[in-house]
mmCIF file of C-alpha atoms in Angstrom:
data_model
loop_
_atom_site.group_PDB
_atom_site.id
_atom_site.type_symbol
_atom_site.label_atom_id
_atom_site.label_comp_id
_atom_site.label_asym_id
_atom_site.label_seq_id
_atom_site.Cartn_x
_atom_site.Cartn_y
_atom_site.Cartn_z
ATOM 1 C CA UNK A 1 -8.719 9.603 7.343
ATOM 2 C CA UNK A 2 -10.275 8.026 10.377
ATOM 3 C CA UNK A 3 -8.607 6.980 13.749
ATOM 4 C CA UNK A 4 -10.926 3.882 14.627
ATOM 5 C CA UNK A 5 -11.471 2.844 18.445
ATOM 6 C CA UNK A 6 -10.299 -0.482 20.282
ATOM 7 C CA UNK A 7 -13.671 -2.842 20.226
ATOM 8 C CA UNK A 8 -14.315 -5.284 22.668
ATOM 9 C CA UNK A 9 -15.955 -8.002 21.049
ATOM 10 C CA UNK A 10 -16.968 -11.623 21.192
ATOM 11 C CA UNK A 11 -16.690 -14.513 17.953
ATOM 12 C CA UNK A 12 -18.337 -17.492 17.708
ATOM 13 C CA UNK A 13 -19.228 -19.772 14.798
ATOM 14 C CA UNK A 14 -22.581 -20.764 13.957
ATOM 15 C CA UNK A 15 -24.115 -24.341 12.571
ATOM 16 C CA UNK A 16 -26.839 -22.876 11.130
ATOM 17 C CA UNK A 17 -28.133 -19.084 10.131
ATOM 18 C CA UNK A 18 -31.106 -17.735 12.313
ATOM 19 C CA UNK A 19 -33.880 -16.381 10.917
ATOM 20 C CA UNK A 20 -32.984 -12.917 9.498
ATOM 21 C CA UNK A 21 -36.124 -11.778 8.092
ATOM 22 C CA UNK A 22 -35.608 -7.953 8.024
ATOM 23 C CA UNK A 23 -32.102 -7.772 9.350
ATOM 24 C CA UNK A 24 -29.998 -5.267 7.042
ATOM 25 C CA UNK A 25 -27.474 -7.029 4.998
ATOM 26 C CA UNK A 26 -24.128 -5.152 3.455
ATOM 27 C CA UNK A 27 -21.785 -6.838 0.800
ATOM 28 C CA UNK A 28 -17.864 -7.013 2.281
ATOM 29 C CA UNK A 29 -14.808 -7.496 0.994
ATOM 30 C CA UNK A 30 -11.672 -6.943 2.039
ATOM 31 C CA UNK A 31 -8.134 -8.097 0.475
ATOM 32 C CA UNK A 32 -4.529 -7.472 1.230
ATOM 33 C CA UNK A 33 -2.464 -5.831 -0.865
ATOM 34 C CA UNK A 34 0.951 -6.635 0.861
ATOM 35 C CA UNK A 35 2.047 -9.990 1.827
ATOM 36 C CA UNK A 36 1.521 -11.726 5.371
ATOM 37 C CA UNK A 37 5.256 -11.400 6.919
ATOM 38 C CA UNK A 38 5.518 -7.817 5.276
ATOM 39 C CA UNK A 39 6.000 -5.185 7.856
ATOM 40 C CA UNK A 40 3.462 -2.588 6.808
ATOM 41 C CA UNK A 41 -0.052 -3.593 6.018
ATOM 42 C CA UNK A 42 -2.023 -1.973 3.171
ATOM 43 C CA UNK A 43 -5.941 -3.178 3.520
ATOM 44 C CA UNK A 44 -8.920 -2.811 0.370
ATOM 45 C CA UNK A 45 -11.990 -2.319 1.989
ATOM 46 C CA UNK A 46 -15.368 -2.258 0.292
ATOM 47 C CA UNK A 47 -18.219 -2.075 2.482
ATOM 48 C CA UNK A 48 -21.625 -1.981 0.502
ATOM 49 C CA UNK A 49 -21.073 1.447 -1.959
ATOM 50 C CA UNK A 50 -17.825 2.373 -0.088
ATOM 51 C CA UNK A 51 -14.241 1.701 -0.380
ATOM 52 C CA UNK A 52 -11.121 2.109 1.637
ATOM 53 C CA UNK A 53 -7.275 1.555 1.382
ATOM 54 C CA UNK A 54 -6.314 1.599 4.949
ATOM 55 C CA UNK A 55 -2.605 1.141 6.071
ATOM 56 C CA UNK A 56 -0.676 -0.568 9.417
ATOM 57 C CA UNK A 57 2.786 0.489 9.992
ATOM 58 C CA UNK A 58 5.117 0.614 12.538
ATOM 59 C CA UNK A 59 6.073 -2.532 14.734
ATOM 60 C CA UNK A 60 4.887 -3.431 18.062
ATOM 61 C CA UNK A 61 3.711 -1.055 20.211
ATOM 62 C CA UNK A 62 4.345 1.954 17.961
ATOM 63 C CA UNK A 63 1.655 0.519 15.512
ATOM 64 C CA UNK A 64 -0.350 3.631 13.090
ATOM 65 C CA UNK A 65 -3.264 3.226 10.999
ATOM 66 C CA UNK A 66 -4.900 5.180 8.720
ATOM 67 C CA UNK A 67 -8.028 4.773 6.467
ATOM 68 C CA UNK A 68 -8.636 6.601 3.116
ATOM 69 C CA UNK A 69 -11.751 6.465 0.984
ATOM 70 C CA UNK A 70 -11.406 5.744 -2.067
ATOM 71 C CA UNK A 71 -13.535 5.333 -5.608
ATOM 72 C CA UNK A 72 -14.796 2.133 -6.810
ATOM 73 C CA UNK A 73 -12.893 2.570 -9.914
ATOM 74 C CA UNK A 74 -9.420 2.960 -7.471
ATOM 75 C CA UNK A 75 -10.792 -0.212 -6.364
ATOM 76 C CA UNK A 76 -11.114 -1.988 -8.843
ATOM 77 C CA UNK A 77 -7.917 -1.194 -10.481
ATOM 78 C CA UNK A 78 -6.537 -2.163 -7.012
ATOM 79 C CA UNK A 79 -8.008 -5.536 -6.181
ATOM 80 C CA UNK A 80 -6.439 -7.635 -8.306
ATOM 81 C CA UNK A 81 -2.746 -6.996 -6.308
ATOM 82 C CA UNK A 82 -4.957 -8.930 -3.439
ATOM 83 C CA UNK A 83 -5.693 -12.312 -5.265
ATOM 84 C CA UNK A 84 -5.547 -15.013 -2.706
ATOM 85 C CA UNK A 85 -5.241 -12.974 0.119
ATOM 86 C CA UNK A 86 -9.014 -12.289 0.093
ATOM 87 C CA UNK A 87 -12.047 -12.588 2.638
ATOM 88 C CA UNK A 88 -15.492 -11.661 1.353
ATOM 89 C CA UNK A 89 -18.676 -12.157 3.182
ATOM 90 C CA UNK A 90 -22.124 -10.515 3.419
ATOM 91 C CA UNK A 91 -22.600 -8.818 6.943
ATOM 92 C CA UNK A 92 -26.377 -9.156 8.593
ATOM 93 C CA UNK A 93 -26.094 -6.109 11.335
ATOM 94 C CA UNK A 94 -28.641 -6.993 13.841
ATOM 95 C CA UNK A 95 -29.834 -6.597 17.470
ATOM 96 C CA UNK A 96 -30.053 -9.767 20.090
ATOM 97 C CA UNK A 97 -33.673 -9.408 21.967
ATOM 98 C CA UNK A 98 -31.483 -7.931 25.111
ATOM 99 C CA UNK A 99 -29.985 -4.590 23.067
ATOM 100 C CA UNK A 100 -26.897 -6.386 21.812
ATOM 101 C CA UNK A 101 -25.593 -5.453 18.780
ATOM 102 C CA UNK A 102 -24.286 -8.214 16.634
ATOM 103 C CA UNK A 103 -22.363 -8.506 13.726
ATOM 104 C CA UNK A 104 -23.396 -12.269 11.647
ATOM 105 C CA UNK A 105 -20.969 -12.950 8.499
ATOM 106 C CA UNK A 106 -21.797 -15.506 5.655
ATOM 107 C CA UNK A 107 -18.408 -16.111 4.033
ATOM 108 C CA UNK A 108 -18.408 -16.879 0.404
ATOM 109 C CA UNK A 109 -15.663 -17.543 -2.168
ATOM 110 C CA UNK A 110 -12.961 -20.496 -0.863
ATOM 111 C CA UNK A 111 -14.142 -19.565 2.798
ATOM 112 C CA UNK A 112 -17.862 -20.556 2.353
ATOM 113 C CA UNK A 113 -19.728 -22.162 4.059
ATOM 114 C CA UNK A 114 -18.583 -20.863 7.088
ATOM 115 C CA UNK A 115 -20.690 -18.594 9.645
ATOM 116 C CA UNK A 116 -19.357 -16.121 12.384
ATOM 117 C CA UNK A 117 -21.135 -14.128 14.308
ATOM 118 C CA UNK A 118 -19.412 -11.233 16.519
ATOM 119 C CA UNK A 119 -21.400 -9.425 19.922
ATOM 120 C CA UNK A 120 -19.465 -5.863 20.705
ATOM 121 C CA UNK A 121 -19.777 -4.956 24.436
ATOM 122 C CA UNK A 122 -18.966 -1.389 25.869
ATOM 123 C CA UNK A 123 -16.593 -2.887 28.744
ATOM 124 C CA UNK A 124 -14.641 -5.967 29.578
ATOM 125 C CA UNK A 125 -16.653 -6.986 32.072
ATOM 126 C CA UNK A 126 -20.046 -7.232 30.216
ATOM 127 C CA UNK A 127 -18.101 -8.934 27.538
ATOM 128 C CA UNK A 128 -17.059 -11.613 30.099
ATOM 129 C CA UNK A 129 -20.580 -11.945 31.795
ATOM 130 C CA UNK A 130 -22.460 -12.298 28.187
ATOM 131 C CA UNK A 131 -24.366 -15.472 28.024
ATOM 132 C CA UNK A 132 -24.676 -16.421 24.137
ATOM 133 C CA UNK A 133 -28.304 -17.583 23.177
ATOM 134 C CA UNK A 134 -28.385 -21.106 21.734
ATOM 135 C CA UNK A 135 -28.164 -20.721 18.134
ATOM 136 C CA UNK A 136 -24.445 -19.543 19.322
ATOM 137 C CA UNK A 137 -21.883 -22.091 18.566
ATOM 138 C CA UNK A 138 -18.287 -22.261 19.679
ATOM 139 C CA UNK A 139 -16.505 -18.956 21.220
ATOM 140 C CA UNK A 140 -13.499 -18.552 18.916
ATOM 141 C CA UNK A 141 -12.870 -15.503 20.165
ATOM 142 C CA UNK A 142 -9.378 -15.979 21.718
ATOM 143 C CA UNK A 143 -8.737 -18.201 18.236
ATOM 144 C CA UNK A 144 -6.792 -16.232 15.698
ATOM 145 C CA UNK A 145 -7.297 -18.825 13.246
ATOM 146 C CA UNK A 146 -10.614 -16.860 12.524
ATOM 147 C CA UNK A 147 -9.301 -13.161 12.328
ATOM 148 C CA UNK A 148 -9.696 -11.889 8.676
ATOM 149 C CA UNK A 149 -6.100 -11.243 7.936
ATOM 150 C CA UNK A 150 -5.663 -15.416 8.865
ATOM 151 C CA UNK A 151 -8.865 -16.036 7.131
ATOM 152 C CA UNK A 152 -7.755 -14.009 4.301
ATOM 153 C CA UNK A 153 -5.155 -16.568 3.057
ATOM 154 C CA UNK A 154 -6.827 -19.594 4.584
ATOM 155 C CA UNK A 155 -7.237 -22.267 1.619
ATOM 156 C CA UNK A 156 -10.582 -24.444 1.410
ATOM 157 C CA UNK A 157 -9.473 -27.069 2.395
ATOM 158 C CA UNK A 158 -7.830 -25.961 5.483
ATOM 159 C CA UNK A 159 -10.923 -24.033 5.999
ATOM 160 C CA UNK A 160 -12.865 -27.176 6.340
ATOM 161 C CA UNK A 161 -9.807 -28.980 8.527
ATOM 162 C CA UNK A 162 -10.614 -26.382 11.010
ATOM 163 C CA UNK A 163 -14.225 -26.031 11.230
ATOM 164 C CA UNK A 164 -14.230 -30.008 11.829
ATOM 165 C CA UNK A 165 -12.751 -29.686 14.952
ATOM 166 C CA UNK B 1 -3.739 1.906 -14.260
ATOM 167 C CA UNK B 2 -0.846 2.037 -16.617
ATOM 168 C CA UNK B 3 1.533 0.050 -17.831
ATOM 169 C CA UNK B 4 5.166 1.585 -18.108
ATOM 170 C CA UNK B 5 7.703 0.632 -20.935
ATOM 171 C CA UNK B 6 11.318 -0.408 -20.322
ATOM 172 C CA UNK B 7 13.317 2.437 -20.023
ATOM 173 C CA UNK B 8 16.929 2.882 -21.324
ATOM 174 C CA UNK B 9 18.770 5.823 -19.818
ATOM 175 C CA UNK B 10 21.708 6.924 -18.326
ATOM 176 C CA UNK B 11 22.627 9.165 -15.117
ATOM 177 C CA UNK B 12 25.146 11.144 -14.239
ATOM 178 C CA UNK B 13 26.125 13.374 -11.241
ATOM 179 C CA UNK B 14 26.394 17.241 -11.831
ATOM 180 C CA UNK B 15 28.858 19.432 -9.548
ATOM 181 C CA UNK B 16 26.740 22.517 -10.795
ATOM 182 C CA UNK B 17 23.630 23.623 -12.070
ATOM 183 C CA UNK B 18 23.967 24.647 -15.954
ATOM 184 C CA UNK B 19 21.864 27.677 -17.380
ATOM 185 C CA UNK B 20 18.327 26.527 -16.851
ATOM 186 C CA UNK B 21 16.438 29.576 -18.133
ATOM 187 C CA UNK B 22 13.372 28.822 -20.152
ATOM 188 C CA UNK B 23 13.351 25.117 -18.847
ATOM 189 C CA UNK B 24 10.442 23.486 -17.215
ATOM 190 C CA UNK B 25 10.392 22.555 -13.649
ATOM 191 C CA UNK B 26 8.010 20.244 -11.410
ATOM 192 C CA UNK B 27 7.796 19.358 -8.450
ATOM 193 C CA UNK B 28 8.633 15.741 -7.589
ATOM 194 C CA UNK B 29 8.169 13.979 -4.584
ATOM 195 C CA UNK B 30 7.668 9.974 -4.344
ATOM 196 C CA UNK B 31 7.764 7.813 -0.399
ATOM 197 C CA UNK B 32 7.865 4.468 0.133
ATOM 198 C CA UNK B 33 4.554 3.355 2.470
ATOM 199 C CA UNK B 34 6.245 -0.139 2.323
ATOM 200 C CA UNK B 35 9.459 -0.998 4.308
ATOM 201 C CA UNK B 36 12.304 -1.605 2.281
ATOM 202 C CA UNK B 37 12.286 -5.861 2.863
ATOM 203 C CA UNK B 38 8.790 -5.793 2.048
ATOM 204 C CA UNK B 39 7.686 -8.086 -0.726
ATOM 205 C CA UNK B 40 5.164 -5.419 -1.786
ATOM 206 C CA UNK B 41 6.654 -2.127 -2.630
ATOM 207 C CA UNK B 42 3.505 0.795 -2.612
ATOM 208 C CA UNK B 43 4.390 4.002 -3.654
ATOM 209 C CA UNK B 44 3.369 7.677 -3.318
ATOM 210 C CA UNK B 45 4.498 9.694 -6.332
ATOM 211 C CA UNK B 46 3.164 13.598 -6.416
ATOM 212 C CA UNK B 47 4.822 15.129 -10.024
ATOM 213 C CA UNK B 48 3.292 19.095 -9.976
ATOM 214 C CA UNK B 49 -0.446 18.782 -9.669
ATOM 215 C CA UNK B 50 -0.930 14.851 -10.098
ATOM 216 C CA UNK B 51 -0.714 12.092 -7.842
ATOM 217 C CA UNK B 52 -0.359 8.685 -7.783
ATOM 218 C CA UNK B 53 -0.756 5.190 -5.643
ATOM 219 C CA UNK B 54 1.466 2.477 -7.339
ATOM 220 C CA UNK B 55 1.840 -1.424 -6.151
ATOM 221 C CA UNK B 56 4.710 -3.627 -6.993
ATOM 222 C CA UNK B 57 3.868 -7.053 -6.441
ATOM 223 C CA UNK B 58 5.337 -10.561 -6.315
ATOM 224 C CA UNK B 59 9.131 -11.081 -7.108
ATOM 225 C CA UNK B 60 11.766 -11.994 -9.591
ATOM 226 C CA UNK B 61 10.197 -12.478 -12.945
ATOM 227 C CA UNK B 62 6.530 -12.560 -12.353
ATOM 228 C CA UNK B 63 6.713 -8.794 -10.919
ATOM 229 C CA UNK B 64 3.443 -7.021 -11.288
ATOM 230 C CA UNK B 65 3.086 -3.282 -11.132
ATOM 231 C CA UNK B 66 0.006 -0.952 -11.237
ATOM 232 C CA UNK B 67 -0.599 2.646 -10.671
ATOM 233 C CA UNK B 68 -3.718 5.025 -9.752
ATOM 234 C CA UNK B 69 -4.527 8.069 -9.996
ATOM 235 C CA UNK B 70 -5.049 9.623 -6.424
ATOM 236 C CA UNK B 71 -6.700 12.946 -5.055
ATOM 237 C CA UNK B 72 -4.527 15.425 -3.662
ATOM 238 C CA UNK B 73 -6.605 14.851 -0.311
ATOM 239 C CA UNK B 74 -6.073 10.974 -0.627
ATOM 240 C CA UNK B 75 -2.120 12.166 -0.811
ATOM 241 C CA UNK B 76 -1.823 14.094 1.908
ATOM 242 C CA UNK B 77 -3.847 11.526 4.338
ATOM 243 C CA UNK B 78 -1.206 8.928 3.041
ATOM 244 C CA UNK B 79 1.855 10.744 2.939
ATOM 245 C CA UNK B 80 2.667 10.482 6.909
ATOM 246 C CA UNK B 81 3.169 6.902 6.163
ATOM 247 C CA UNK B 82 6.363 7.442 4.134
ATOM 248 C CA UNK B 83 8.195 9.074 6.342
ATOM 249 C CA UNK B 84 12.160 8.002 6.889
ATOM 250 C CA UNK B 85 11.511 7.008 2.861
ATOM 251 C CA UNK B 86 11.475 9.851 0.732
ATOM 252 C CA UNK B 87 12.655 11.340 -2.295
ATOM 253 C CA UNK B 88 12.379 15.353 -3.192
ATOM 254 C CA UNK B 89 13.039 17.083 -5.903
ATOM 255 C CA UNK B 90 12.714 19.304 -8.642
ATOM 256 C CA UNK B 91 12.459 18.053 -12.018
ATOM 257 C CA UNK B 92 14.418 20.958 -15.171
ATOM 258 C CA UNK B 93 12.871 18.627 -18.433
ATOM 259 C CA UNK B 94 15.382 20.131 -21.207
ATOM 260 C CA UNK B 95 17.143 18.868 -23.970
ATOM 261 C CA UNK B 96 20.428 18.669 -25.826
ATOM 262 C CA UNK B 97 21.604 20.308 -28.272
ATOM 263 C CA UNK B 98 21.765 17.357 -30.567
ATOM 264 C CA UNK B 99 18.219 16.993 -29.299
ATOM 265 C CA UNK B 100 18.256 13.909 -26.587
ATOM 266 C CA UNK B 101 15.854 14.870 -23.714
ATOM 267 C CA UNK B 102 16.846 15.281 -20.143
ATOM 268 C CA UNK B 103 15.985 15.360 -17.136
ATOM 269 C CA UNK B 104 17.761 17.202 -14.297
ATOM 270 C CA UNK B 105 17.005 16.749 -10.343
ATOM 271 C CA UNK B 106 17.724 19.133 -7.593
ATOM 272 C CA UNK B 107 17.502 17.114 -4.758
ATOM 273 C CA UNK B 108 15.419 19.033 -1.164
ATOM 274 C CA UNK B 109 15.241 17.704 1.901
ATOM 275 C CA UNK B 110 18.154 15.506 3.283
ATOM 276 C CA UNK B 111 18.889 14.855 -0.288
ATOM 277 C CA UNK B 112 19.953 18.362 -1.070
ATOM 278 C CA UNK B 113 22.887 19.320 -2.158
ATOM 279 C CA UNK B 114 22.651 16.731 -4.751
ATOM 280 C CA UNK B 115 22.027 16.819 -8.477
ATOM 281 C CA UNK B 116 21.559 14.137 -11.169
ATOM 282 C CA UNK B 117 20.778 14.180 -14.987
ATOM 283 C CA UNK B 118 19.239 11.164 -16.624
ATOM 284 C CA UNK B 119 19.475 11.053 -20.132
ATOM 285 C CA UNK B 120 16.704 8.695 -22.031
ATOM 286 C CA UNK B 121 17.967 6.612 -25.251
ATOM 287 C CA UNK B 122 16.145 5.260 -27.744
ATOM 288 C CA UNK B 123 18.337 1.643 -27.705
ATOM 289 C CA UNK B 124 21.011 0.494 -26.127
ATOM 290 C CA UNK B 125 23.705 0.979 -29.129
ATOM 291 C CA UNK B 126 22.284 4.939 -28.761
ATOM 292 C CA UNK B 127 22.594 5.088 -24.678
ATOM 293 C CA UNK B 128 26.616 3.351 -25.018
ATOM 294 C CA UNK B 129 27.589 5.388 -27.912
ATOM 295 C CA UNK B 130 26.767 9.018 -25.953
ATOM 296 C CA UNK B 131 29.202 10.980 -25.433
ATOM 297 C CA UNK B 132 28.377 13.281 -22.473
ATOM 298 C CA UNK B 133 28.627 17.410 -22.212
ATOM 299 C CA UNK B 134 31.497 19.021 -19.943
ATOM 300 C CA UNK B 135 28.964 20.005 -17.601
ATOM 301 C CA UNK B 136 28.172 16.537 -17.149
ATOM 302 C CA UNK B 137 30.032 15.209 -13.734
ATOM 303 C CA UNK B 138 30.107 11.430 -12.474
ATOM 304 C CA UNK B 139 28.293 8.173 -14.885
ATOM 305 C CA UNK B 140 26.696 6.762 -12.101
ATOM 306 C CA UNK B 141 23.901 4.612 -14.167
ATOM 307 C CA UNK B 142 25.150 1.685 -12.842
ATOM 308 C CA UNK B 143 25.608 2.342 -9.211
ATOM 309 C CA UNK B 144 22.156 1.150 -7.451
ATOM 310 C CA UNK B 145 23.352 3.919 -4.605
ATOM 311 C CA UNK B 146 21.185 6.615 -6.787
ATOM 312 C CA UNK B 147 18.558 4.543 -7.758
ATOM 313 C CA UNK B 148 15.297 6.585 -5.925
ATOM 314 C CA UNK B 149 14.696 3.546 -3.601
ATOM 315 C CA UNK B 150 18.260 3.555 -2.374
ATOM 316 C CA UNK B 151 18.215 7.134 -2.279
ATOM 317 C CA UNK B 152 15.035 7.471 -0.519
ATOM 318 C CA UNK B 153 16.189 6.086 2.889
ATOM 319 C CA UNK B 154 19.757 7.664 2.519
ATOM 320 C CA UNK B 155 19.985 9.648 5.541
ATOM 321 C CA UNK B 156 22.785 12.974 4.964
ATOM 322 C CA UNK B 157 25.518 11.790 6.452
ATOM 323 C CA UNK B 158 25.641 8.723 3.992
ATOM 324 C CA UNK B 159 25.064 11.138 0.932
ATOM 325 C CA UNK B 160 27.844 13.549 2.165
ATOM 326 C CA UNK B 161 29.998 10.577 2.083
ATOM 327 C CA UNK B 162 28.801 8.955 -1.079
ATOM 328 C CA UNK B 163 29.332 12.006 -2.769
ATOM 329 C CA UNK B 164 32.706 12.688 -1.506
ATOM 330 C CA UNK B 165 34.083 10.068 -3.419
#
């Protein structure tokens, strides 16, 4: 059981993937077990050779969460109570020439092709005077069309609606 | 993952305990980690030293349900979430003397002082044609007030009252 911390972090989209010769790369997916207006939140997690059933609960500002491991055979069993409320992408973890960490995503399943890439920032205020490098597209950050739990039951086609704009 | 068959059974109240030497006990305890609306129902169920994660998905007739089997560690991290939705008890497995298996709950927790007996029938014809013991109280099979998920967020003031009737 883990108590995670609040990240400040910054989303964009990308056109077109950077050259990530060397960059690590980890295979994520992540579905929902309980529907979208339910009030509790129960979360598969795989991330590479690890899993996790993590769960919200509570309204508002009272809000717990709390993350279990689990096997890849609880998985499995598991997933299939997530079917179409899915997002699985492969995560490059790499390091912008100033220090940055960033996080790039290639979405597959009904959500490919699309591309985000997300900078985390130790305070506000560095998060607010990053300047993206040019392979950077649009800052969707404030956009919750692109959190995973929207993403998660966002069709194709209104997948590619969106990314037109 | 199982499956589990239709069950045919009926429940009655008990005003007291009968002579339960030589019977098996185990400890029961099942919580709801999903509110009561929810779509998804996902359940904790400990019965003596197993444990056990189980999703009920979708609704009316296209109901899915699964279960896993869960560590005692992956119980305890998970069991804070069911709080407020709780049932606990202990579980007397006996039997008839014409031989029809029962089981008897003593309720704990803001469920005690009460105590059911659910007897399990091989048909229908079998469950309308018993004819119950003297130590048999109340037929409450049909009232959906003692099903576990009614039961479970039943606070003691409500019981006292149910039970007073």
């Amino acid at each position: 059981m883990t108590d995670r911390p609040l990240e400040i972090e910054r989303k964009f989209l990308l056109d077109d993937l950077p050259d990530l010769n060397g960059v690590p790369r980890v295979e994520i997916r992540q579905g929902y077990i309980t529907a979208l207006q339910d009030t509790t939140e129960v979360r598969l997690r795989q991330s590479g050779e690890d899993y996790f059933l993590s769960i919200k609960g509570g309204e508002g500002l009272v809000r717990t969460e709390r993350e279990v491991t689990i096997t890849a055979e609880q998985f499995e069993a598991l997933w299939p109570e997530t079917a179409g409320r899915r997002v699985e992408k492969t995560r490059c973890k790499g390091r912008l020439p100033g220090g940055l960490a960033f996080d790039l995503d290639i979405y597959s399943g009904v959500l490919a092709p699309l591309l985000t890439v997300e900078v985390e920032f130790s305070s506000e205020s560095a998060a607010e005077a990053f300047s993206p490098p040019a392979w950077f597209g649009k800052d969707v950050t404030l956009d919750k069309r692109y959190r995973n739990k929207a993403l998660a039951v966002m069709g194709a086609d209104a997948l590619v609606e969106l990314m037109r704009r």
